[in-house]
Amino acid sequence: MGSSSRRALVSVSDKTGLASLGKRLASLGFEILSTGGTARFLRDNGVMVTDVSDVTGFPEIMDGRVKTLHPKIHGALLGRRQNLSHRQAMETHGIHPIDFVFVNLYPFSETVQKPGVTVEEAIEQIDIGGPSMIRSSAKNHESVTVVTDPGDYDRVLSLLEAGQEISAALRRELAVKAFRSTSEYDRLIVTYFEGLAGSGEGEKEESFPERLTLDLSRKQTLRYGENPHQKAALYRYSEEQEGGVAGARQLWGKEMSYNNYLDTDAAWKLVNEFSEPAVVIVKHNNPCGVSLGTSVLDAYQKARDTDPVSSFGGVVAVNRPVDQAGAQEMARIFLEVVVAPGFTPEAKEILTRKKDIRLLEIPVQSGLGEKPEVRTIAGGVLVQSPDTTVAPEISGLRIVGEIQPTPGQLRDALFSFAVGKHVKSNAIILAKDGMTIGIGAGQMSRVDSVRLSGMKATRPTAGSVLASDAFFPFRDGIDEAAKLGVAGIIQPGGSIRDEEVLTAAREHKMFMILTGVRHFRH
């Protein structure tokens, strides 16, 4: 107790780097205070430690629930070295300062993610002493260095081994990190118990908590936002190590821009609607070409040919690894981004000859529909569940009227309706043989979107299928579709004028499929 050596308190659940930490502290002459499993681990690795119970004069009790909550520990952490009355109190009560704290917390998050974990098991992983020591140390960071991340061990120890003191700036940086760790820990606990609320029998499940906290970590600062005068950064969910566009692995090319990320995300979400080989080309956050195919090459050529002008400088998403033939065709024009589950060595060699292209790799179906959608408005945010529905199974579709679609037309109807889910409203899709023929996006009236889809068509529209993201309020959209030679329409239905719309379809000898599912995208 009377030792004049510096003291370090070490109590960790994550044992990463612990043996090295203990040995290096011992070689620096530190007295190491420790508890429970950490103390046993250090002793097993030949490091001498002092049990916290020997310092407090009080044993660990209640299965280790109470061990560090004692004035001899927290006084040693909170006592201000420059404050005379604090020093006198420490001297009077035999409290010796603790200068360094290496603490991380019980694995609550890992525990509650295990299948079948009970509430009692989760509760036992709620750390009490750890957060208390971390907060005490961080509060008194003018005197105490607190380290919660094993990745920072070497950073601190290297300075000490070089005979240097820990600067005030570094102590503060580590204190901020420590406070963040306890804040995130508490958020995980709150989220877990909020998830239990409403799961009991007879209780109504609440989808959205009263208070919403998003745990996001900055992945990178971007050059600018949508426009050069706007600042921007990319954040991703802290617990997500991989997944989605935010976790994509960039294989080639210059830094992604804000707009690149938006377009890549739109393309990736759409291409993953399909199990067959598919290619999506996005420009300004709307698909300008989508196609199914027998190969990457086949699908890409047909998607590009939907709108060759807009495809130039577009973002391409593929749901299969890009092969040599597909890469050779892609390399013929300028593309901003190609995102896929992988690239063959030959494809990568071809595409990396183009210095301005970006290649991103994401596991197929990764990061889709897993988090609520959050959008900012002035003064707050809107939150909704992701739109993971496309259309009912074929047995749930309503084919109204006397004209029945052929199997090929039904396939095109489902394909085009899936595409329409990802097109800005009002959205109209013309499709034939598993590829888009024309896309009308973002118009203020549905009939104008129908006209635009025909204007954008680069192939004959006769015999195509038309998909609408929402119902037709009037028959004028059907009449315009007839001018394009549309064979049939798939739409949600639900208008008070559905009979008028159906009558128009009958007059023009079109089939009509009602899905009952709307896909506005604003």
CSV table of C-alpha atoms in Angstrom, one decimal, residues 73-286:
chain,number,residue,atom,x,y,z
A,73,ILE,CA,-10.6,2.7,-5.8
A,74,HIS,CA,-12.7,5.6,-6.9
A,75,GLY,CA,-11.0,8.1,-4.5
A,76,ALA,CA,-7.7,7.0,-6.2
A,77,LEU,CA,-9.2,7.8,-9.6
A,78,LEU,CA,-11.2,10.9,-8.8
A,79,GLY,CA,-8.7,12.6,-6.4
A,80,ARG,CA,-7.3,15.8,-8.1
A,81,ARG,CA,-3.6,15.8,-7.6
A,82,GLN,CA,-3.4,19.6,-7.7
A,83,ASN,CA,-6.1,20.1,-5.1
A,84,LEU,CA,-4.8,20.4,-1.6
A,85,SER,CA,-7.9,19.2,0.2
A,86,HIS,CA,-8.2,16.2,-2.2
A,87,ARG,CA,-4.6,15.3,-1.4
A,88,GLN,CA,-5.2,15.7,2.4
A,89,ALA,CA,-8.3,13.5,2.1
A,90,MET,CA,-6.4,10.8,0.3
A,91,GLU,CA,-3.6,10.9,2.9
A,92,THR,CA,-6.0,10.8,5.8
A,93,HIS,CA,-7.9,7.7,4.4
A,94,GLY,CA,-4.8,5.9,3.0
A,95,ILE,CA,-5.8,6.3,-0.6
A,96,HIS,CA,-3.0,6.0,-3.1
A,97,PRO,CA,-3.5,7.5,-6.6
A,98,ILE,CA,-4.1,5.3,-9.6
A,99,ASP,CA,-2.5,6.9,-12.7
A,100,PHE,CA,-3.4,4.6,-15.5
A,101,VAL,CA,-6.7,2.7,-16.1
A,102,PHE,CA,-7.0,-0.1,-18.7
A,103,VAL,CA,-10.6,-1.2,-18.7
A,104,ASN,CA,-13.1,-2.5,-21.2
A,105,LEU,CA,-16.7,-3.7,-20.6
A,106,TYR,CA,-18.6,-7.0,-20.3
A,107,PRO,CA,-19.6,-8.3,-23.8
A,108,PHE,CA,-23.3,-7.3,-23.5
A,109,SER,CA,-23.8,-6.8,-27.3
A,110,GLU,CA,-22.1,-10.2,-28.2
A,111,THR,CA,-24.2,-11.9,-25.5
A,112,VAL,CA,-27.6,-10.7,-26.6
A,113,GLN,CA,-26.9,-11.5,-30.2
A,114,LYS,CA,-26.5,-15.2,-29.4
A,115,PRO,CA,-29.6,-17.4,-30.3
A,116,GLY,CA,-31.7,-18.3,-27.4
A,117,VAL,CA,-30.1,-15.9,-24.9
A,118,THR,CA,-32.3,-15.4,-21.8
A,119,VAL,CA,-33.0,-12.0,-20.1
A,120,GLU,CA,-31.2,-13.3,-17.0
A,121,GLU,CA,-28.1,-14.0,-19.1
A,122,ALA,CA,-28.3,-10.6,-20.7
A,123,ILE,CA,-28.6,-8.9,-17.3
A,124,GLU,CA,-25.5,-10.5,-16.0
A,125,GLN,CA,-23.5,-8.9,-18.8
A,126,ILE,CA,-24.5,-5.4,-17.8
A,127,ASP,CA,-21.3,-4.0,-16.4
A,128,ILE,CA,-21.5,-1.7,-13.4
A,129,GLY,CA,-18.0,-1.4,-12.0
A,130,GLY,CA,-16.4,-1.0,-15.4
A,131,PRO,CA,-18.4,2.0,-16.6
A,132,SER,CA,-17.9,3.6,-13.1
A,133,MET,CA,-14.1,3.2,-13.3
A,134,ILE,CA,-14.0,4.5,-16.8
A,135,ARG,CA,-16.2,7.5,-16.1
A,136,SER,CA,-14.3,8.3,-12.9
A,137,SER,CA,-10.9,8.2,-14.8
A,138,ALA,CA,-12.2,10.1,-17.7
A,139,LYS,CA,-13.7,12.8,-15.5
A,140,ASN,CA,-10.2,13.2,-13.9
A,141,HIS,CA,-8.3,12.9,-17.1
A,142,GLU,CA,-6.1,15.9,-16.1
A,143,SER,CA,-4.4,13.3,-13.8
A,144,VAL,CA,-5.5,9.9,-15.0
A,145,THR,CA,-4.9,8.2,-18.4
A,146,VAL,CA,-7.8,5.9,-19.3
A,147,VAL,CA,-7.6,3.4,-22.1
A,148,THR,CA,-10.7,1.4,-23.2
A,149,ASP,CA,-9.5,0.2,-26.6
A,150,PRO,CA,-6.7,-2.5,-26.9
A,151,GLY,CA,-5.7,-0.7,-30.1
A,152,ASP,CA,-4.4,2.2,-28.0
A,153,TYR,CA,-2.2,0.1,-25.6
A,154,ASP,CA,0.9,0.3,-27.7
A,155,ARG,CA,0.4,4.0,-28.3
A,156,VAL,CA,0.5,4.7,-24.6
A,157,LEU,CA,3.1,2.2,-23.6
A,158,SER,CA,5.5,3.3,-26.3
A,159,LEU,CA,5.5,6.8,-24.9
A,160,LEU,CA,6.2,5.6,-21.4
A,161,GLU,CA,9.0,3.3,-22.6
A,162,ALA,CA,10.6,6.2,-24.3
A,163,GLY,CA,10.6,8.1,-21.0
A,164,GLN,CA,7.9,10.5,-22.1
A,165,GLU,CA,4.8,11.7,-20.2
A,166,ILE,CA,1.3,11.3,-21.6
A,167,SER,CA,0.3,14.8,-22.8
A,168,ALA,CA,-2.8,16.5,-21.7
A,169,ALA,CA,-4.1,16.5,-25.3
A,170,LEU,CA,-3.7,12.7,-25.5
A,171,ARG,CA,-5.3,12.2,-22.1
A,172,ARG,CA,-8.3,14.2,-23.2
A,173,GLU,CA,-8.6,12.3,-26.5
A,174,LEU,CA,-8.6,9.0,-24.7
A,175,ALA,CA,-11.1,10.4,-22.2
A,176,VAL,CA,-13.5,11.3,-25.0
A,177,LYS,CA,-13.1,7.8,-26.4
A,178,ALA,CA,-13.8,6.4,-23.0
A,179,PHE,CA,-17.0,8.5,-22.5
A,180,ARG,CA,-18.1,7.4,-26.0
A,181,SER,CA,-17.6,3.7,-25.1
A,182,THR,CA,-19.8,4.0,-22.0
A,183,SER,CA,-22.4,6.0,-23.9
A,184,GLU,CA,-22.6,3.4,-26.7
A,185,TYR,CA,-22.7,0.6,-24.1
A,186,ASP,CA,-25.7,2.2,-22.4
A,187,ARG,CA,-27.4,2.7,-25.8
A,188,LEU,CA,-27.0,-1.1,-26.5
A,189,ILE,CA,-28.6,-1.9,-23.2
A,190,VAL,CA,-31.5,0.5,-23.8
A,191,THR,CA,-32.0,-0.9,-27.3
A,192,TYR,CA,-32.1,-4.4,-26.0
A,193,PHE,CA,-34.7,-3.7,-23.3
A,194,GLU,CA,-36.8,-1.6,-25.7
A,195,GLY,CA,-36.8,-4.6,-28.0
A,196,LEU,CA,-38.3,-6.7,-25.2
A,197,ALA,CA,-41.0,-4.1,-24.6
A,198,GLY,CA,-44.2,-5.3,-26.3
A,199,SER,CA,-42.9,-8.8,-26.7
A,200,GLY,CA,-44.9,-10.1,-23.8
A,201,GLU,CA,-48.3,-11.8,-24.3
A,202,GLY,CA,-51.2,-9.4,-24.9
A,203,GLU,CA,-48.9,-6.3,-25.4
A,204,LYS,CA,-48.8,-4.3,-28.5
A,205,GLU,CA,-45.4,-4.3,-30.1
A,206,GLU,CA,-43.9,-0.8,-30.6
A,207,SER,CA,-41.9,-0.6,-33.8
A,208,PHE,CA,-40.3,2.8,-33.0
A,209,PRO,CA,-38.8,3.7,-29.7
A,210,GLU,CA,-39.8,6.9,-27.8
A,211,ARG,CA,-36.2,8.1,-28.3
A,212,LEU,CA,-34.1,7.1,-31.3
A,213,THR,CA,-30.3,6.9,-31.0
A,214,LEU,CA,-28.3,6.0,-34.1
A,215,ASP,CA,-24.8,4.5,-33.5
A,216,LEU,CA,-22.8,5.7,-36.4
A,217,SER,CA,-19.1,5.9,-36.9
A,218,ARG,CA,-17.4,8.1,-39.6
A,219,LYS,CA,-15.8,6.0,-42.3
A,220,GLN,CA,-14.5,8.8,-44.3
A,221,THR,CA,-14.7,12.5,-45.0
A,222,LEU,CA,-15.7,13.2,-48.6
A,223,ARG,CA,-14.3,15.9,-50.8
A,224,TYR,CA,-17.7,17.7,-50.9
A,225,GLY,CA,-21.4,16.9,-50.9
A,226,GLU,CA,-23.9,17.0,-53.8
A,227,ASN,CA,-22.3,20.3,-54.9
A,228,PRO,CA,-18.8,21.7,-54.3
A,229,HIS,CA,-20.0,24.3,-51.8
A,230,GLN,CA,-21.4,21.5,-49.5
A,231,LYS,CA,-19.4,19.5,-46.9
A,232,ALA,CA,-20.0,15.8,-46.5
A,233,ALA,CA,-18.9,12.6,-44.8
A,234,LEU,CA,-19.8,8.9,-44.9
A,235,TYR,CA,-20.9,7.3,-41.7
A,236,ARG,CA,-21.9,3.7,-41.2
A,237,TYR,CA,-23.5,1.8,-38.3
A,238,SER,CA,-20.8,1.0,-35.8
A,239,GLU,CA,-21.7,-2.6,-35.3
A,240,GLU,CA,-21.7,-3.3,-39.0
A,241,GLN,CA,-18.2,-4.4,-40.0
A,242,GLU,CA,-19.3,-5.3,-43.5
A,243,GLY,CA,-22.4,-5.0,-45.5
A,244,GLY,CA,-24.1,-2.7,-48.0
A,245,VAL,CA,-22.6,0.1,-50.0
A,246,ALA,CA,-21.2,1.8,-46.8
A,247,GLY,CA,-19.1,-1.3,-46.1
A,248,ALA,CA,-18.1,-1.9,-49.7
A,249,ARG,CA,-14.5,-2.8,-50.5
A,250,GLN,CA,-13.1,-0.5,-53.1
A,251,LEU,CA,-10.7,-2.4,-55.4
A,252,TRP,CA,-9.8,0.4,-57.7
A,253,GLY,CA,-10.2,4.1,-58.5
A,254,LYS,CA,-10.2,7.5,-56.9
A,255,GLU,CA,-12.2,8.3,-53.8
A,256,MET,CA,-16.0,7.9,-54.0
A,257,SER,CA,-18.0,11.1,-54.0
A,258,TYR,CA,-21.2,11.8,-52.2
A,259,ASN,CA,-23.2,11.4,-55.4
A,260,ASN,CA,-21.3,8.2,-56.3
A,261,TYR,CA,-22.5,6.7,-53.0
A,262,LEU,CA,-26.1,7.7,-53.6
A,263,ASP,CA,-26.2,6.3,-57.1
A,264,THR,CA,-24.3,3.1,-56.2
A,265,ASP,CA,-26.7,2.5,-53.3
A,266,ALA,CA,-29.7,2.9,-55.6
A,267,ALA,CA,-28.2,0.6,-58.2
A,268,TRP,CA,-27.1,-2.1,-55.7
A,269,LYS,CA,-30.5,-2.2,-54.0
A,270,LEU,CA,-32.3,-2.7,-57.4
A,271,VAL,CA,-30.0,-5.3,-58.9
A,272,ASN,CA,-30.5,-7.4,-55.8
A,273,GLU,CA,-34.2,-7.7,-56.5
A,274,PHE,CA,-33.4,-10.4,-59.0
A,275,SER,CA,-32.1,-13.9,-58.7
A,276,GLU,CA,-31.2,-14.2,-62.4
A,277,PRO,CA,-28.1,-12.5,-63.8
A,278,ALA,CA,-29.0,-8.8,-63.8
A,279,VAL,CA,-27.5,-5.4,-64.5
A,280,VAL,CA,-28.7,-2.0,-63.4
A,281,ILE,CA,-27.3,1.3,-64.7
A,282,VAL,CA,-28.2,4.4,-62.6
A,283,LYS,CA,-27.8,8.0,-63.5
A,284,HIS,CA,-28.7,10.8,-61.0
A,285,ASN,CA,-30.3,8.3,-58.6
A,286,ASN,CA,-32.7,6.8,-61.2
